[in-house]
Amino acid sequence: MSWGKGIVLVFVVFILGIGLLVYRSMTKNIDLVTTNYYEKELKYQEQIDKINNTNSLKENIKIDYNGNVILITYPAVQKNITGEISFYKPSDAKSDFRIKVEPGSDMKQLIQKEMLAKGLWKVQINWAMDGRDYFSEDKVMIQ
């Protein structure tokens, strides 16, 4: 094989490889963490305030997974806690869901494993008590 044919062959293989990479990158579905990220960015100072409020508590929310259920333990300081729990699955945005904060009389809330597909989940809790807003976040691996 001559030098000219070898160089042309290398260029053709290179161009085909780049074309394949462009095609695959255009057809790959990439889920955003949130669809309204611009609005959330504008309100980020509120988020910082919620995190600071949470850090100032003596007792914080605990999120535990024991293989069967996710147990969320709220601070025993107050009984009138309201808010929302968001479950985000980074690998599949269609699995994301939200539920209300509804602690029982023992200040605990159970989420059944059946509600969650296997894999990594981000659990974010936006909650309020005594007129102050709080935010807690943790990761849970469902197996």
Coordinates of N, CA and C in Angstrom, one line a residue:
M1 N 0.8 -1.2 0.0 CA 0.0 0.0 0.0 C 0.9 1.2 0.0
S2 N 0.5 2.2 -0.8 CA 1.3 3.4 -0.9 C 1.0 4.4 0.3
W3 N 1.9 5.4 0.4 CA 1.7 6.4 1.5 C 0.4 7.2 1.3
G4 N 0.1 7.5 0.1 CA -1.1 8.3 -0.2 C -2.4 7.5 0.2
K5 N -2.5 6.2 -0.1 CA -3.6 5.5 0.3 C -3.7 5.3 1.8
G6 N -2.6 5.2 2.5 CA -2.6 5.1 3.9 C -3.1 6.3 4.6
I7 N -2.7 7.5 4.1 CA -3.1 8.8 4.7 C -4.6 9.0 4.4
V8 N -5.0 8.7 3.2 CA -6.5 8.8 2.9 C -7.3 7.9 3.8
L9 N -6.8 6.6 4.0 CA -7.5 5.7 4.9 C -7.6 6.2 6.3
V10 N -6.5 6.8 6.8 CA -6.5 7.3 8.2 C -7.5 8.4 8.3
F11 N -7.5 9.3 7.3 CA -8.5 10.4 7.4 C -9.9 10.0 7.3
V12 N -10.2 9.0 6.5 CA -11.6 8.4 6.3 C -12.0 7.8 7.7
V13 N -11.1 7.0 8.3 CA -11.5 6.4 9.6 C -11.7 7.4 10.6
F14 N -10.8 8.5 10.6 CA -11.0 9.6 11.6 C -12.3 10.3 11.4
I15 N -12.7 10.6 10.2 CA -13.9 11.3 9.9 C -15.1 10.4 10.3
L16 N -15.1 9.2 10.0 CA -16.2 8.3 10.4 C -16.3 8.2 11.9
G17 N -15.2 8.1 12.6 CA -15.2 8.0 14.0 C -15.8 9.3 14.6
I18 N -15.4 10.5 14.2 CA -16.0 11.7 14.6 C -17.5 11.8 14.3
G19 N -17.8 11.3 13.1 CA -19.3 11.3 12.8 C -20.1 10.4 13.7
L20 N -19.5 9.3 14.1 CA -20.2 8.3 15.0 C -20.3 9.0 16.4
L21 N -19.3 9.7 16.9 CA -19.3 10.3 18.2 C -20.4 11.4 18.2
V22 N -20.5 12.2 17.1 CA -21.5 13.3 17.0 C -22.9 12.7 17.0
Y23 N -23.1 11.6 16.2 CA -24.4 11.0 16.1 C -24.8 10.4 17.5
R24 N -23.9 9.8 18.2 CA -24.2 9.2 19.5 C -24.5 10.3 20.5
S25 N -23.8 11.4 20.5 CA -24.0 12.4 21.5 C -25.3 13.2 21.2
M26 N -25.7 13.2 19.9 CA -27.0 13.9 19.6 C -28.2 13.0 20.0
T27 N -28.1 11.7 20.0 CA -29.2 10.8 20.2 C -29.3 10.3 21.7
K28 N -28.3 10.6 22.5 CA -28.3 10.2 23.9 C -29.2 11.2 24.7
N29 N -30.0 10.6 25.5 CA -30.9 11.4 26.3 C -30.2 11.7 27.6
I30 N -30.1 13.0 27.9 CA -29.5 13.4 29.2 C -30.5 14.2 30.0
D31 N -30.9 13.6 31.1 CA -31.9 14.2 32.0 C -31.3 15.3 32.8
L32 N -32.0 16.4 32.9 CA -31.5 17.5 33.8 C -32.0 17.2 35.2
V33 N -31.3 17.7 36.2 CA -31.7 17.5 37.5 C -33.0 18.2 37.8
T34 N -33.2 19.4 37.2 CA -34.5 20.1 37.2 C -34.7 20.8 35.9
T35 N -35.9 20.9 35.5 CA -36.2 21.6 34.2 C -36.2 23.1 34.4
N36 N -36.5 23.6 35.5 CA -36.5 25.0 35.8 C -35.3 25.5 36.6
Y37 N -34.1 25.1 36.1 CA -32.9 25.5 36.8 C -32.6 26.9 36.9
Y38 N -33.1 27.7 35.9 CA -32.8 29.2 35.9 C -33.6 29.8 37.1
E39 N -34.8 29.5 37.3 CA -35.6 30.0 38.4 C -35.1 29.6 39.7
K40 N -34.6 28.4 39.8 CA -34.0 27.9 41.1 C -32.7 28.7 41.4
E41 N -32.0 29.0 40.3 CA -30.7 29.8 40.5 C -31.0 31.2 41.1
L42 N -32.1 31.8 40.6 CA -32.4 33.1 41.1 C -32.9 33.1 42.6
K43 N -33.4 32.0 43.0 CA -33.9 31.8 44.4 C -32.9 31.1 45.3
Y44 N -31.6 31.0 44.9 CA -30.7 30.2 45.6 C -30.4 30.8 47.0
Q45 N -30.5 32.1 47.2 CA -30.2 32.7 48.5 C -31.2 32.2 49.5
E46 N -32.5 32.0 49.1 CA -33.5 31.4 50.0 C -33.0 30.0 50.4
Q47 N -32.5 29.2 49.4 CA -32.0 27.9 49.7 C -30.8 27.9 50.7
I48 N -29.9 28.9 50.6 CA -28.8 29.0 51.5 C -29.4 29.3 52.9
D49 N -30.4 30.2 53.0 CA -31.0 30.5 54.3 C -31.7 29.3 54.9
K50 N -32.3 28.4 54.1 CA -32.9 27.2 54.6 C -31.9 26.3 55.2
I51 N -30.8 26.1 54.5 CA -29.7 25.3 54.9 C -29.1 25.8 56.2
N52 N -28.9 27.1 56.3 CA -28.4 27.7 57.5 C -29.3 27.5 58.7
N53 N -30.6 27.6 58.5 CA -31.6 27.3 59.5 C -31.5 25.9 60.0
T54 N -31.4 24.9 59.0 CA -31.2 23.5 59.3 C -30.0 23.3 60.2
N55 N -28.9 23.9 59.8 CA -27.6 23.7 60.5 C -27.7 24.3 61.9
S56 N -28.6 25.2 62.1 CA -28.6 25.8 63.5 C -29.5 25.0 64.5
L57 N -30.2 24.0 64.0 CA -30.9 23.1 64.8 C -30.0 22.2 65.7
K58 N -30.5 21.9 66.9 CA -29.7 21.0 67.7 C -29.9 19.5 67.2
E59 N -31.1 19.3 66.7 CA -31.4 17.9 66.2 C -31.9 18.1 64.7
N60 N -31.3 17.4 63.8 CA -31.7 17.5 62.4 C -32.5 16.3 62.0
I61 N -33.1 16.3 60.8 CA -33.8 15.2 60.2 C -32.8 14.1 59.9
K62 N -33.2 12.9 60.2 CA -32.4 11.7 59.9 C -33.1 10.9 58.8
I63 N -32.3 10.4 57.8 CA -32.9 9.6 56.7 C -32.1 8.3 56.8
D64 N -32.8 7.2 57.1 CA -32.2 5.9 57.2 C -32.9 4.9 56.2
Y65 N -32.1 4.0 55.7 CA -32.7 2.9 54.8 C -32.2 1.6 55.4
N66 N -33.2 0.7 55.8 CA -32.8 -0.6 56.4 C -33.0 -1.8 55.5
G67 N -33.2 -1.5 54.2 CA -33.4 -2.6 53.3 C -34.9 -2.9 52.9
N68 N -35.8 -2.4 53.8 CA -37.2 -2.6 53.5 C -38.0 -1.2 53.4
V69 N -37.6 -0.3 54.2 CA -38.3 1.0 54.2 C -37.2 2.1 54.4
I70 N -37.6 3.3 54.0 CA -36.9 4.5 54.3 C -37.6 5.1 55.5
L71 N -36.8 5.3 56.5 CA -37.3 5.9 57.8 C -36.8 7.3 57.9
I72 N -37.7 8.3 57.9 CA -37.4 9.7 58.1 C -37.8 10.1 59.5
T73 N -36.8 10.5 60.3 CA -37.0 10.9 61.7 C -36.9 12.4 61.8
Y74 N -38.0 13.1 62.2 CA -38.0 14.5 62.2 C -37.6 15.0 63.6
P75 N -37.1 16.2 63.8 CA -36.8 16.7 65.1 C -38.0 16.7 66.1
A76 N -37.7 16.2 67.3 CA -38.8 16.1 68.2 C -39.2 17.5 68.9
V77 N -38.6 18.5 68.4 CA -38.8 19.8 69.0 C -40.2 20.3 68.8
Q78 N -40.7 20.1 67.6 CA -42.1 20.6 67.2 C -42.9 19.5 66.6
K79 N -44.2 19.7 66.8 CA -45.2 18.7 66.2 C -45.8 19.3 64.9
N80 N -45.8 20.6 64.7 CA -46.4 21.1 63.5 C -45.4 21.3 62.3
I81 N -45.0 20.2 61.8 CA -44.0 20.3 60.7 C -44.8 20.1 59.4
T82 N -44.6 20.9 58.4 CA -45.2 20.8 57.1 C -44.1 20.9 56.0
G83 N -44.4 20.4 54.8 CA -43.4 20.4 53.8 C -43.6 19.4 52.7
E84 N -42.5 19.1 52.0 CA -42.6 18.2 50.9 C -41.2 17.4 50.8
I85 N -41.4 16.2 50.4 CA -40.2 15.3 50.2 C -40.1 15.0 48.7
S86 N -38.9 15.3 48.2 CA -38.7 15.0 46.7 C -37.7 13.9 46.6
F87 N -38.1 12.9 45.8 CA -37.2 11.8 45.5 C -36.7 12.0 44.0
Y88 N -35.4 12.1 43.8 CA -34.8 12.3 42.5 C -33.9 11.1 42.2
K89 N -34.2 10.5 41.1 CA -33.3 9.4 40.6 C -32.5 9.9 39.4
P90 N -31.2 10.2 39.7 CA -30.3 10.8 38.7 C -30.3 10.1 37.3
S91 N -30.5 8.8 37.3 CA -30.4 8.0 36.1 C -31.7 7.9 35.3
D92 N -32.8 8.4 35.9 CA -34.1 8.2 35.3 C -35.1 9.3 35.8
A93 N -35.2 10.4 35.1 CA -36.0 11.5 35.6 C -37.5 11.1 35.6
K94 N -37.9 10.1 34.9 CA -39.3 9.7 34.9 C -39.7 9.0 36.2
S95 N -38.7 8.6 37.0 CA -39.0 7.9 38.3 C -39.2 8.9 39.4
D96 N -38.8 10.2 39.2 CA -38.9 11.2 40.2 C -40.3 11.4 40.7
F97 N -40.5 11.6 42.0 CA -41.8 11.9 42.6 C -41.7 12.7 43.9
R98 N -42.8 13.2 44.3 CA -42.8 14.0 45.6 C -44.0 13.5 46.4
I99 N -43.8 13.6 47.7 CA -44.8 13.3 48.7 C -44.8 14.4 49.8
K100 N -45.9 14.5 50.5 CA -46.0 15.5 51.6 C -45.3 15.0 52.9
V101 N -44.8 15.9 53.6 CA -44.2 15.6 54.9 C -45.4 15.3 55.9
E102 N -45.4 14.1 56.4 CA -46.5 13.6 57.2 C -46.0 12.8 58.4
P103 N -45.3 13.4 59.4 CA -44.8 12.6 60.5 C -45.9 12.1 61.3
G104 N -45.7 10.9 61.9 CA -46.6 10.3 62.8 C -46.5 10.9 64.2
S105 N -47.1 10.3 65.2 CA -47.1 10.9 66.5 C -45.7 10.7 67.1
D106 N -44.9 9.7 66.6 CA -43.5 9.5 67.0 C -42.5 10.3 66.2
M107 N -43.0 11.3 65.4 CA -42.2 12.1 64.6 C -41.4 11.4 63.5
K108 N -41.9 10.3 63.1 CA -41.3 9.4 62.1 C -42.2 9.2 60.9
Q109 N -41.6 9.1 59.7 CA -42.4 8.8 58.5 C -41.7 7.7 57.7
L110 N -42.5 6.7 57.3 CA -42.0 5.6 56.6 C -42.4 5.7 55.1
I111 N -41.4 5.4 54.2 CA -41.6 5.3 52.8 C -41.3 3.9 52.4
Q112 N -42.2 3.2 51.8 CA -42.0 1.8 51.4 C -41.0 1.7 50.3
K113 N -40.2 0.6 50.3 CA -39.2 0.3 49.3 C -39.9 0.2 47.9
E114 N -41.1 -0.3 47.9 CA -41.8 -0.6 46.6 C -42.0 0.7 45.8
M115 N -42.0 1.8 46.5 CA -42.2 3.1 45.7 C -41.0 3.5 45.0
L116 N -39.8 2.8 45.2 CA -38.6 3.2 44.7 C -37.9 2.1 43.8
A117 N -37.5 2.5 42.6 CA -36.7 1.5 41.8 C -35.3 1.4 42.4
K118 N -34.7 0.3 42.0 CA -33.3 0.1 42.5 C -32.4 1.1 41.9
G119 N -31.4 1.5 42.7 CA -30.4 2.5 42.3 C -30.3 3.6 43.3
L120 N -29.5 4.6 42.9 CA -29.2 5.8 43.7 C -30.4 6.8 43.6
W121 N -30.8 7.3 44.8 CA -31.9 8.3 44.9 C -31.4 9.4 45.8
K122 N -31.7 10.7 45.4 CA -31.5 11.9 46.2 C -32.8 12.2 46.8
V123 N -32.7 12.3 48.1 CA -33.9 12.6 48.9 C -33.8 14.0 49.4
Q124 N -34.6 14.9 49.0 CA -34.6 16.3 49.4 C -35.9 16.6 50.2
I125 N -35.7 17.2 51.4 CA -36.9 17.5 52.2 C -36.9 19.1 52.4
N126 N -37.9 19.7 51.9 CA -38.2 21.1 52.2 C -39.3 21.1 53.2
W127 N -39.0 21.7 54.4 CA -40.0 21.7 55.4 C -40.0 23.0 56.2
A128 N -41.0 23.2 57.0 CA -41.2 24.4 57.8 C -41.7 24.0 59.1
M129 N -41.3 24.8 60.1 CA -41.9 24.7 61.4 C -41.6 26.0 62.1
D130 N -42.6 26.4 62.9 CA -42.6 27.7 63.6 C -42.3 28.9 62.7
G131 N -42.8 28.9 61.5 CA -42.6 30.0 60.6 C -41.2 30.1 59.9
R132 N -40.4 29.1 60.1 CA -39.0 29.1 59.5 C -39.0 27.9 58.5
D133 N -38.3 28.2 57.4 CA -38.1 27.1 56.4 C -36.8 26.4 56.6
Y134 N -36.8 25.1 56.3 CA -35.6 24.3 56.4 C -35.4 23.4 55.2
F135 N -34.2 22.9 55.0 CA -33.9 22.0 53.9 C -32.9 21.0 54.3
S136 N -33.2 19.7 54.0 CA -32.3 18.6 54.3 C -32.2 17.8 53.0
E137 N -31.0 17.2 52.8 CA -30.8 16.4 51.6 C -29.9 15.2 52.0
D138 N -30.2 14.1 51.4 CA -29.3 12.9 51.6 C -29.5 12.0 50.4
K139 N -28.6 11.0 50.3 CA -28.6 10.1 49.2 C -28.9 8.7 49.8
V140 N -29.7 7.9 49.0 CA -30.1 6.6 49.5 C -29.8 5.6 48.3
M141 N -29.2 4.5 48.6 CA -29.0 3.5 47.6 C -30.0 2.3 47.8
I142 N -30.9 2.1 46.9 CA -31.9 1.1 47.0 C -31.4 -0.2 46.3
Q143 N -31.4 -1.3 46.9 CA -30.9 -2.5 46.3 C -31.9 -3.6 46.2

